[in-house]
Coordinates of C-alpha atoms and ligand atoms in Angstrom, one line a residue:
X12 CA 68.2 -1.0 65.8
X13 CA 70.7 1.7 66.1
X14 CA 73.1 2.9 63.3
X15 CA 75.9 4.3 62.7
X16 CA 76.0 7.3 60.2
X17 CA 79.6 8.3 59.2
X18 CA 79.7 11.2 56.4
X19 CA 83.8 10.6 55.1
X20 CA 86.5 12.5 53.3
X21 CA 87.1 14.6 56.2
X22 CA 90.8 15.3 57.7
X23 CA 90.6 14.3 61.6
X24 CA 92.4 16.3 63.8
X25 CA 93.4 16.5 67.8
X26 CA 93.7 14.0 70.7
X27 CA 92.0 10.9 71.7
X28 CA 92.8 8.7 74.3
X29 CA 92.8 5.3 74.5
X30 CA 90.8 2.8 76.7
X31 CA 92.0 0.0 78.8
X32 CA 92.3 -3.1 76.9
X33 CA 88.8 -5.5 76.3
X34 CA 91.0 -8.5 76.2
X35 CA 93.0 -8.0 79.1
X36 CA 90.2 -6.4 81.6
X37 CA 87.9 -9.8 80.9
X38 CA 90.3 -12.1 82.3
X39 CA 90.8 -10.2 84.8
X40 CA 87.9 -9.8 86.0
X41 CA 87.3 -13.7 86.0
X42 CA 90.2 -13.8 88.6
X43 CA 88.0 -12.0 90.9
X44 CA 86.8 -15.7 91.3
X45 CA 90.3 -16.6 92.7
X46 CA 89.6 -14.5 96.1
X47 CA 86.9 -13.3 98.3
X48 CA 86.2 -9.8 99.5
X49 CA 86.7 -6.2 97.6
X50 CA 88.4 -5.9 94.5
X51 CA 89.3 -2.8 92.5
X52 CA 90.0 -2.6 89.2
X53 CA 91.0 0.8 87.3
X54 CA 90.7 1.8 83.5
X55 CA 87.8 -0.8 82.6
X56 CA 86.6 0.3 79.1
X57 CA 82.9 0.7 79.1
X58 CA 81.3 -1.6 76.5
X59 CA 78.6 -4.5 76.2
X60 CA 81.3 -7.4 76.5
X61 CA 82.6 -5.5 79.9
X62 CA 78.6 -6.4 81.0
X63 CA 78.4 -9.5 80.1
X64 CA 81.4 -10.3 82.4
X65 CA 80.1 -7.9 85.0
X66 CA 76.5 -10.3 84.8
X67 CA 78.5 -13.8 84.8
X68 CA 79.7 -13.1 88.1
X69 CA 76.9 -11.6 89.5
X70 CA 75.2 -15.3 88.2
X71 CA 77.8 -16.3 90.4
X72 CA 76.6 -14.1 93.3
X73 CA 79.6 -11.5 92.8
X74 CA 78.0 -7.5 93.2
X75 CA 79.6 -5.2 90.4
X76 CA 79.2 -1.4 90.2
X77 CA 81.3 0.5 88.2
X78 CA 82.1 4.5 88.6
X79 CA 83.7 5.9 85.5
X80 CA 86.6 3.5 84.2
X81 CA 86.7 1.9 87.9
X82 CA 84.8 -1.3 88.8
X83 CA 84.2 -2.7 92.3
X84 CA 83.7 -6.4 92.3
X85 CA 82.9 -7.7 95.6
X86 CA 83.1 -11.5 95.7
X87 CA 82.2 -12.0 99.5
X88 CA 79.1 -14.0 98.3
X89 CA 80.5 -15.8 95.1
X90 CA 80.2 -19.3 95.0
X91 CA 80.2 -22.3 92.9
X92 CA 77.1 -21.7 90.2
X93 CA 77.0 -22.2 86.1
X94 CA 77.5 -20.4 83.0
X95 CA 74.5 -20.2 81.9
X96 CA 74.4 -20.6 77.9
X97 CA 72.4 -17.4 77.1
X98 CA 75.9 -15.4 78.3
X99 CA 78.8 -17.4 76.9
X100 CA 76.4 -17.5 73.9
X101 CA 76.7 -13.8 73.8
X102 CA 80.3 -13.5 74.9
X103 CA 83.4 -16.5 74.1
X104 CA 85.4 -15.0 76.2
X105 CA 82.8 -16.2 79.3
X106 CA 84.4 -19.3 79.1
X107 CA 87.6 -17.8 81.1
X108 CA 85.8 -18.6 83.9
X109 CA 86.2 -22.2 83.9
X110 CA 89.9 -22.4 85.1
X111 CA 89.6 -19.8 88.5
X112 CA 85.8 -21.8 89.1
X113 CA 87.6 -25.4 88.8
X114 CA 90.3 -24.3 91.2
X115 CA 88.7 -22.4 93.6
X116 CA 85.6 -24.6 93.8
X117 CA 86.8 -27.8 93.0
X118 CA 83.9 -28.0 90.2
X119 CA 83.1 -25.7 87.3
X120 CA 80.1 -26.4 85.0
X121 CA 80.1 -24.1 81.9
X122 CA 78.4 -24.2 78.2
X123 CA 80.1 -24.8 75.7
X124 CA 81.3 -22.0 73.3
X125 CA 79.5 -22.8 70.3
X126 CA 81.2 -22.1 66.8
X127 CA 81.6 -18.5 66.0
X128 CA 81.4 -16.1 63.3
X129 CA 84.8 -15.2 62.4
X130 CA 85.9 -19.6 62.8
X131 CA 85.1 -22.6 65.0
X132 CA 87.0 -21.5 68.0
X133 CA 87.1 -25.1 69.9
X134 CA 88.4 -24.9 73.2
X135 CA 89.9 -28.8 73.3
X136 CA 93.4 -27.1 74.4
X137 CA 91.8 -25.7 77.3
X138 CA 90.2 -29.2 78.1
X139 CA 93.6 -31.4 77.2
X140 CA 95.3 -29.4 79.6
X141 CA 92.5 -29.4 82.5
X142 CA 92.8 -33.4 82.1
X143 CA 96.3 -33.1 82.2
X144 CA 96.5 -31.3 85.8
X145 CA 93.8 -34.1 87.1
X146 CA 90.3 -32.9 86.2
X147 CA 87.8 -35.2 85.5
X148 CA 86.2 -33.3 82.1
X149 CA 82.3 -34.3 80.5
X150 CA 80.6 -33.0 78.1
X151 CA 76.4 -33.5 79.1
X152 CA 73.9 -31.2 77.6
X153 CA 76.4 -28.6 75.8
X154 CA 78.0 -27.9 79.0
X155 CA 81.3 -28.5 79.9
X156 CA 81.7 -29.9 83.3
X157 CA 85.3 -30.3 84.9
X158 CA 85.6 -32.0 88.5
X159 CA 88.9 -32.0 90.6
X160 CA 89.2 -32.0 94.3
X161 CA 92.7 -30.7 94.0
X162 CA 94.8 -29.6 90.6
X163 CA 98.1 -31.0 89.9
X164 CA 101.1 -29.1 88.7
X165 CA 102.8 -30.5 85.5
X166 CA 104.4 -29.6 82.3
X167 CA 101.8 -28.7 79.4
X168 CA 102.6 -28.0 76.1
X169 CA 100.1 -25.6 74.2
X170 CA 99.7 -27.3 70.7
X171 CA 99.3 -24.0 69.2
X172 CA 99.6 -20.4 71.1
X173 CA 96.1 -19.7 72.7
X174 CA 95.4 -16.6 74.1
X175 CA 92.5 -17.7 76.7
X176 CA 93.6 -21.1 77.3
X177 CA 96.7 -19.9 78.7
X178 CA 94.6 -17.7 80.6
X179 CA 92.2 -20.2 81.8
X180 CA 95.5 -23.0 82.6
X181 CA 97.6 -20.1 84.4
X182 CA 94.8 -19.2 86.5
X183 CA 93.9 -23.1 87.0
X184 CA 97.0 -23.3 87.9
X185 CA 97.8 -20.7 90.7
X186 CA 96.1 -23.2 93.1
X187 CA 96.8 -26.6 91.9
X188 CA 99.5 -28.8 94.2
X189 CA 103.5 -27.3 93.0
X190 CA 104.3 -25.8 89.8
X191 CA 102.9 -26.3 86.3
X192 CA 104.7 -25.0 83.4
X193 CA 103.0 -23.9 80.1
X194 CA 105.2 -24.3 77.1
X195 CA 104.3 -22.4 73.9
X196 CA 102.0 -20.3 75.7
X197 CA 100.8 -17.2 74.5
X198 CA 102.4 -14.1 74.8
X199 CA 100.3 -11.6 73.8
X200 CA 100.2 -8.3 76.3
X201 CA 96.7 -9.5 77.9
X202 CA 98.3 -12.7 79.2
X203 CA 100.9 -10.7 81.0
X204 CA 98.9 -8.0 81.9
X205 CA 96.5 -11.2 84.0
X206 CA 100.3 -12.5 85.2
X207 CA 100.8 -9.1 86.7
X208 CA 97.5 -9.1 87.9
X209 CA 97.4 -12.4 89.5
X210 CA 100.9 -11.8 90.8
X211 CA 99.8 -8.9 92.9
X212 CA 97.0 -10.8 94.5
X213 CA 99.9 -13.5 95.4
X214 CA 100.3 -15.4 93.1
X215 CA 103.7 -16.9 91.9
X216 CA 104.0 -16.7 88.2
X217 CA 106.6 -16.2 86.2
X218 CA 107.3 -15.8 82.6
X219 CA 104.0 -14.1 81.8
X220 CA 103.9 -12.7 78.3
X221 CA 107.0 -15.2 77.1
X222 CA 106.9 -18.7 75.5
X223 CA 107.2 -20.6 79.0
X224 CA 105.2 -19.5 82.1
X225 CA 106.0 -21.0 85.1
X226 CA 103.1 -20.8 88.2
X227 CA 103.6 -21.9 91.4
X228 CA 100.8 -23.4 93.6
X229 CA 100.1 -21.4 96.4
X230 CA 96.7 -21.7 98.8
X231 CA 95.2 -18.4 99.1
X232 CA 95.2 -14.9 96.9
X233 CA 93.9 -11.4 98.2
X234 CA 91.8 -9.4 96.0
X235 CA 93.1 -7.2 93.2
X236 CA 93.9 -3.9 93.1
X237 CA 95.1 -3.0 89.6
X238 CA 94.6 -1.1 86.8
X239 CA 94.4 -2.5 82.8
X240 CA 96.9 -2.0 80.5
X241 CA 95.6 0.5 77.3
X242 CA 93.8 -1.1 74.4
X243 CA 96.5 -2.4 71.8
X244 CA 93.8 -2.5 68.8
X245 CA 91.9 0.7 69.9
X246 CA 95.2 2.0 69.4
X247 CA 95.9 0.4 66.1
X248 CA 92.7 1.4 65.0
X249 CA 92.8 4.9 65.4
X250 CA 96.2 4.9 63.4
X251 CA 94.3 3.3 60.6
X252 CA 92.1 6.3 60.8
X253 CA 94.4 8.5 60.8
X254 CA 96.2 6.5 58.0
X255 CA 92.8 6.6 55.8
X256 CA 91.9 9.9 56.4
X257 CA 95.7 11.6 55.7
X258 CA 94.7 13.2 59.7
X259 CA 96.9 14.3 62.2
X260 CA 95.7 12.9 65.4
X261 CA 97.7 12.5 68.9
X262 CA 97.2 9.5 71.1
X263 CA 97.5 9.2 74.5
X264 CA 97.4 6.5 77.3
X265 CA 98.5 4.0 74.7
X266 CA 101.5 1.5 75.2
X267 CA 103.5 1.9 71.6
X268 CA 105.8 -1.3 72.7
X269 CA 102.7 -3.0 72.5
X270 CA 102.3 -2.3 68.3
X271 CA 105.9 -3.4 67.2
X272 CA 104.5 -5.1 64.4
X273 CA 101.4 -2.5 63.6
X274 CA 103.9 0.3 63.7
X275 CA 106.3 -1.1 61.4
X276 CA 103.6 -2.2 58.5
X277 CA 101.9 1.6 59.0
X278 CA 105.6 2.6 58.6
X279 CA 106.0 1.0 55.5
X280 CA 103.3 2.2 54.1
X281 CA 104.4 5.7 54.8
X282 CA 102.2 6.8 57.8
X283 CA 104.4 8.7 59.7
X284 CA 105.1 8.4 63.7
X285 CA 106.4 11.1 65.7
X286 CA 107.0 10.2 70.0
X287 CA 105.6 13.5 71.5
X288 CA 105.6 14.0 75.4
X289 CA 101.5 13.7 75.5
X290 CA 101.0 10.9 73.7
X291 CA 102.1 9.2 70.2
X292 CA 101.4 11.7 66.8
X293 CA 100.1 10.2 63.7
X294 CA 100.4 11.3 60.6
X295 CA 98.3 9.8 57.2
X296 CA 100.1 9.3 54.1
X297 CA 98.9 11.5 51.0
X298 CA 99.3 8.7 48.9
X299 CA 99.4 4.7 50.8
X300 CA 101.7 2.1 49.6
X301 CA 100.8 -1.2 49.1
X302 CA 102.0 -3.5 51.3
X303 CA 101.4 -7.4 52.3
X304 CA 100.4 -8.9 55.8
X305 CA 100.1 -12.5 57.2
X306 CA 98.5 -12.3 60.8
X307 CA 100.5 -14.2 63.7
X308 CA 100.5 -14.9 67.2
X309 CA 101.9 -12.2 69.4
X310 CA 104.5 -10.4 68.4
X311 CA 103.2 -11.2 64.6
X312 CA 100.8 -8.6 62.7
X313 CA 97.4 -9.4 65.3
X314 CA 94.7 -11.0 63.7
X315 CA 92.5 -8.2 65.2
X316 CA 93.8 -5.4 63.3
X317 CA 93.8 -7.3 60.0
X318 CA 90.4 -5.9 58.8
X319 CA 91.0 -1.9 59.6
X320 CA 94.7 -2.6 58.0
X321 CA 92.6 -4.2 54.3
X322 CA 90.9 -1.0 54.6
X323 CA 94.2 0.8 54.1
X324 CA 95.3 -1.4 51.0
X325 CA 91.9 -0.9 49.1
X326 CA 93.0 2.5 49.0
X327 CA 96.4 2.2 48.1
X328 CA 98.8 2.8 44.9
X329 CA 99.0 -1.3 44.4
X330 CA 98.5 -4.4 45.3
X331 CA 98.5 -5.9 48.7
X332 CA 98.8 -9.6 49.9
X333 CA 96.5 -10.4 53.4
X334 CA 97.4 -13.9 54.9
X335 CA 94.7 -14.5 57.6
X336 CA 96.4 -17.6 59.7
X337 CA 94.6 -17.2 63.1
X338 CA 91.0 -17.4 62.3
X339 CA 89.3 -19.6 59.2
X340 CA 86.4 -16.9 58.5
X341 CA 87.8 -13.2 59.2
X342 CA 87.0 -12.0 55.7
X343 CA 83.6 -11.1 56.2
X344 CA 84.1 -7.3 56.0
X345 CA 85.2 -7.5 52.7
X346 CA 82.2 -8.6 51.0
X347 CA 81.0 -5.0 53.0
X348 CA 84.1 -3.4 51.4
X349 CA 83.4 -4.5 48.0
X350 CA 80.0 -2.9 48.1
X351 CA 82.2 0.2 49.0
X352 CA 83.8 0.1 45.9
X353 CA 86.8 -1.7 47.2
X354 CA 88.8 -4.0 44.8
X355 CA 89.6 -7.7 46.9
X356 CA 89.9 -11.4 45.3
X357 CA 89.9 -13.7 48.5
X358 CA 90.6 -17.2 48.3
X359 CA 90.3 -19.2 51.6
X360 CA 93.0 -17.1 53.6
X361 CA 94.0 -15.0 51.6
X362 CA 93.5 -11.9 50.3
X363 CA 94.3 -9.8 46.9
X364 CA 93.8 -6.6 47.4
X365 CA 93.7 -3.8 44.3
X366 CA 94.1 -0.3 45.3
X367 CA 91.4 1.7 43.9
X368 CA 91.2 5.9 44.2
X369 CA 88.2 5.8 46.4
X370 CA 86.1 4.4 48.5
X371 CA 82.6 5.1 48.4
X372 CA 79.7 5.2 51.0
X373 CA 76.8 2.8 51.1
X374 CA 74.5 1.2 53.9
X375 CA 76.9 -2.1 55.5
X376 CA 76.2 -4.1 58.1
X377 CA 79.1 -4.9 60.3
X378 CA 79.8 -8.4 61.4
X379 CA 82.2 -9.2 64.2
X380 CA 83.7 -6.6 66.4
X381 CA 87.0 -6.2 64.2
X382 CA 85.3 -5.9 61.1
X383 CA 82.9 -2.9 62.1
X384 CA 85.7 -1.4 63.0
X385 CA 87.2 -1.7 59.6
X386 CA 83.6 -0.6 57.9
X387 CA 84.3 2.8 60.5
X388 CA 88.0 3.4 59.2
X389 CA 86.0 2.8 55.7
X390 CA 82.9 5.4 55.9
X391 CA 85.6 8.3 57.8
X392 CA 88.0 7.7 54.2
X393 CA 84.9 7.1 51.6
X394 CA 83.4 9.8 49.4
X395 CA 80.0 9.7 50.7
X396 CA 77.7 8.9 53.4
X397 CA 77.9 5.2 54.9
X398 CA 75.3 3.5 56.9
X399 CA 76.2 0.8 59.7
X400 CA 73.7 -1.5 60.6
X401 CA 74.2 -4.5 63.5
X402 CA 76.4 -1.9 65.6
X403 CA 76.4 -4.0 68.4
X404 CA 79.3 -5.5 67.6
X405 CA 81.0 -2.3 67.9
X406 CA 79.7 -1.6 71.2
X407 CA 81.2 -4.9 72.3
X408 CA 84.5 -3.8 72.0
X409 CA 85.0 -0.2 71.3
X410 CA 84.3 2.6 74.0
X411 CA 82.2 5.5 73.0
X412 CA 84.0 5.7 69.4
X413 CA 81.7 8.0 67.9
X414 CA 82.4 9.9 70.7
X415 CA 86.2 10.0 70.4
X416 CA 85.6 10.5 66.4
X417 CA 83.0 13.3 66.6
X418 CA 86.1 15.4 69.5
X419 CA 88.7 14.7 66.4
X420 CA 86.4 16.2 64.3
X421 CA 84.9 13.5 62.2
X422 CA 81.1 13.2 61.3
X423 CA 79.8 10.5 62.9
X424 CA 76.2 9.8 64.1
X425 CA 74.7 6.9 66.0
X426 CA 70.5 7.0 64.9
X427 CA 67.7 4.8 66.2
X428 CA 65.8 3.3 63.2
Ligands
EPU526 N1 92.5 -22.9 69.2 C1 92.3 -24.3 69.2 N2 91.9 -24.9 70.3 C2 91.8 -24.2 71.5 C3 92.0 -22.8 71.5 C4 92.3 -22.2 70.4 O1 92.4 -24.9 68.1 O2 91.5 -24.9 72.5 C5 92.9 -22.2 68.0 C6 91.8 -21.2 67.5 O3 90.8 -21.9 66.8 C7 92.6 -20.2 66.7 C8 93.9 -20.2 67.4 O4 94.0 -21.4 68.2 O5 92.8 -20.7 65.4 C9 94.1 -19.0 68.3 O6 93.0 -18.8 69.1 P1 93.0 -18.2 70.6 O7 92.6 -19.2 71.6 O8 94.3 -17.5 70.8 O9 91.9 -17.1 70.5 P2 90.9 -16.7 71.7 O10 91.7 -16.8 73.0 O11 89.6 -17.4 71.6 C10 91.6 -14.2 71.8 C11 90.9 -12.8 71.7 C12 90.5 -12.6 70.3 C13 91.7 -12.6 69.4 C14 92.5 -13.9 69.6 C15 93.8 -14.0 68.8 C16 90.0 -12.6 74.0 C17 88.8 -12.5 74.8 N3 89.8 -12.8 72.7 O12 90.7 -15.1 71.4 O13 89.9 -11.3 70.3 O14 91.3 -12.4 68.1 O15 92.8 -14.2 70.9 O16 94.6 -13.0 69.1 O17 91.2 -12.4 74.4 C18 88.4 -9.6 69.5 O18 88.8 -8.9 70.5 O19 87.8 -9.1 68.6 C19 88.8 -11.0 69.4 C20 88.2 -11.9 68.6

């Protein structure tokens, strides 16, 4: 099993740039479904979860070959076929496929995401609203099988903001008969970066990225040509490094409009932010201030940057308040952190954290993609050598970070056992 060796304490210093977004390139790629023939699509970050997608649709009889960041989906052969469990098992976000499959095909058959580490993660929204533009939904065998000859448009209103669901309904939707609207919908980035994308294959969608999206039904798409927005939490993470590490680190291809909230809080806590020509300059504090969090839907402080952010507070001059509301179980990097010598009292959702002077490295094992991200901000700050086991999960969503690390100057090593 490979491992990540990080030796901290070191100031980082230079320019990395940022990937295209994880979260916004899966969907995507699912609405390669929506249309035969060629698709292109630019800035695809290379990681495990990129694969996964890449082998769904080839399940489906899609070809996928990527050069660099650019992958070529050709879907002249794709037709109706399962996901198989061994891949949604292995990726949530497989479930994406269900809407474009259900509309294009008229039938979608798909295993049901299972609970997952960081909280149960049902997808009845999804469901509700598949049954509310006409399909027939059962549940045999831990699939998920929806049936409908032809969607129906209609008014749906998300119970709570989802970000896949309204990915899954807006691309059900572009060709189901007249125009659905989704109310509280999701607005994170990724769902408008899908809009976008759906809109330049032809489809009629507006409102992508607000409260209310409107689609309108249409019969045919062409295939996509388009290139990912930059990775919002790739982005936030590396100003956590910098923030850890007191660095000095430009970042480039990243969208800063996309951060509001992560910006502010780093702000606050005296990381400093300078708008350069090439890219956006960080700057870590000497000493952190304490500050508290409570993760929100989209525009809110993201859930996904709630575990590299603790990292921050367990070494700041007080104490720090961390209101998880997204997730039920996305504290299990501090158990990790503890061992590092981090002070943190958690009850349920919430966090108290105590700044302490230093962090301290020790083998950890990292546990969801997010939180092995957090245990890397950790081992580049700590006083010591930390050792990462279960690195997997950081190869599901970051590309080639020891890579980017190692170029700003950091001592990072990735060892087979
Ligand atoms: N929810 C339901 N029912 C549903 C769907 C969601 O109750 O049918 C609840 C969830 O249990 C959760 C909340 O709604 O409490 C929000 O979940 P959401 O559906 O928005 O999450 P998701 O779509 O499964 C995406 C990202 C996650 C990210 C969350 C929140 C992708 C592929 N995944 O998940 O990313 O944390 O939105 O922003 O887009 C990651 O990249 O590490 C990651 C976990």
């Amino acid at each position: 099993m490979p491992k990540l060796i990080i030796t901290g304490g070191k100031r980082l210093s230079g320019t990395v740039s940022i990937s295209g977004a994880k979260n916004a390139a899966l969907p995507i790629m699912t609405a390669a479904i929506l249309s035969s023939g060629k698709h292109i699509l630019k800035n695809i970050p290379d990681l495990i979860d990129i694969t996964t997608m890449s082998k769904l649709l080839e399940t489906f009889g899609a070809s996928v070959e990527r050069d660099r960041d650019c992958l070529t989906i050709n879907t002249d052969a794709l037709s109706y076929a399962e996901a198989p469990y061994e891949l949604v098992a292995a990726m949530r976000a497989s479930v994406l496929a269900l809407g474009p499959m259900l509309t294009r095909f008229g039938k979608a058959k798909i295993a049901l995401p299972g609970g997952c580490r960081i909280g149960a993660r049902p997808i009845n929204l999804h469901l509700l609203a598949l049954e509310k533009m006409g399909a027939k939904i059962s549940l045999e065998e831990g699939y998920v099988i929806a049936k409908a000859d032809k969607l129906k448009g209609t008014d749906i209103f998300f119970e709570t903001p989802t970000v896949t669901g309204t990915e899954n309904i807006m691309m059900a939707a572009v060709f189901a008969e007249g125009a659905t609207r989704l109310n509280n919908s999701a607005m994170e980035p990724e769902v408008k970066d899908l809009a976008d994308a759906l809109n330049s294959m032809g489809a009629k969608i507006k409102g992508g990225g607000e409260g209310l999206i409107e689609i309108e039904g249409v019969t045919s798409l062409k295939p996509l040509n388009y290139s990912i927005i930059p990775d919002r939490i790739e982005t936030g993470t590396f100003i956590s490094i910098a923030g850890a590490t007191e660095s000095d680190i430009l970042i480039k291809n990243c969208e800063i409009r996309h951060l509001d909230a992560v910006i502010d809080k780093m702000k606050e806590i005296g990381v400093t932010f300078n708008n350069e020509p090439d890219g956006l300059r960080v700057i870590g504090p000497k000493k952190i201030k304490s500050a508290n969090i409570k993760t929100l839907p989209y525009p809110g402080f993201p859930t996904d940057m709630q575990a590299q952010f603790m990292v921050l507070m367990a070494l700041s001059d007080g104490i720090s308040i961390i209101k998880e509301t997204i997730f039920e179980n996305r504290f299990m990097h501090v158990p990790e952190l503890q061992r590092m010598g981090a002070m943190i009292d958690t009850d349920i959702n919430t966090a108290t954290v105590k700044g302490v002077k230093k962090l301290t490295g020790v083998p950890v094992v990292a546990t969801d993609i997010r939180a092995s991200a957090s245990l890397i901000v950790a081992g580049l700050a700590a006083v010591g050598t930390t050792y990462i086991d279960k690195i997997f999960h950081i190869d599901r969503g970051y590309d080639k970070i020891e890579d980017k690390i190692t170029r700003l100057g950091g001592d990072i090593k990735r060892v087979d056992d």
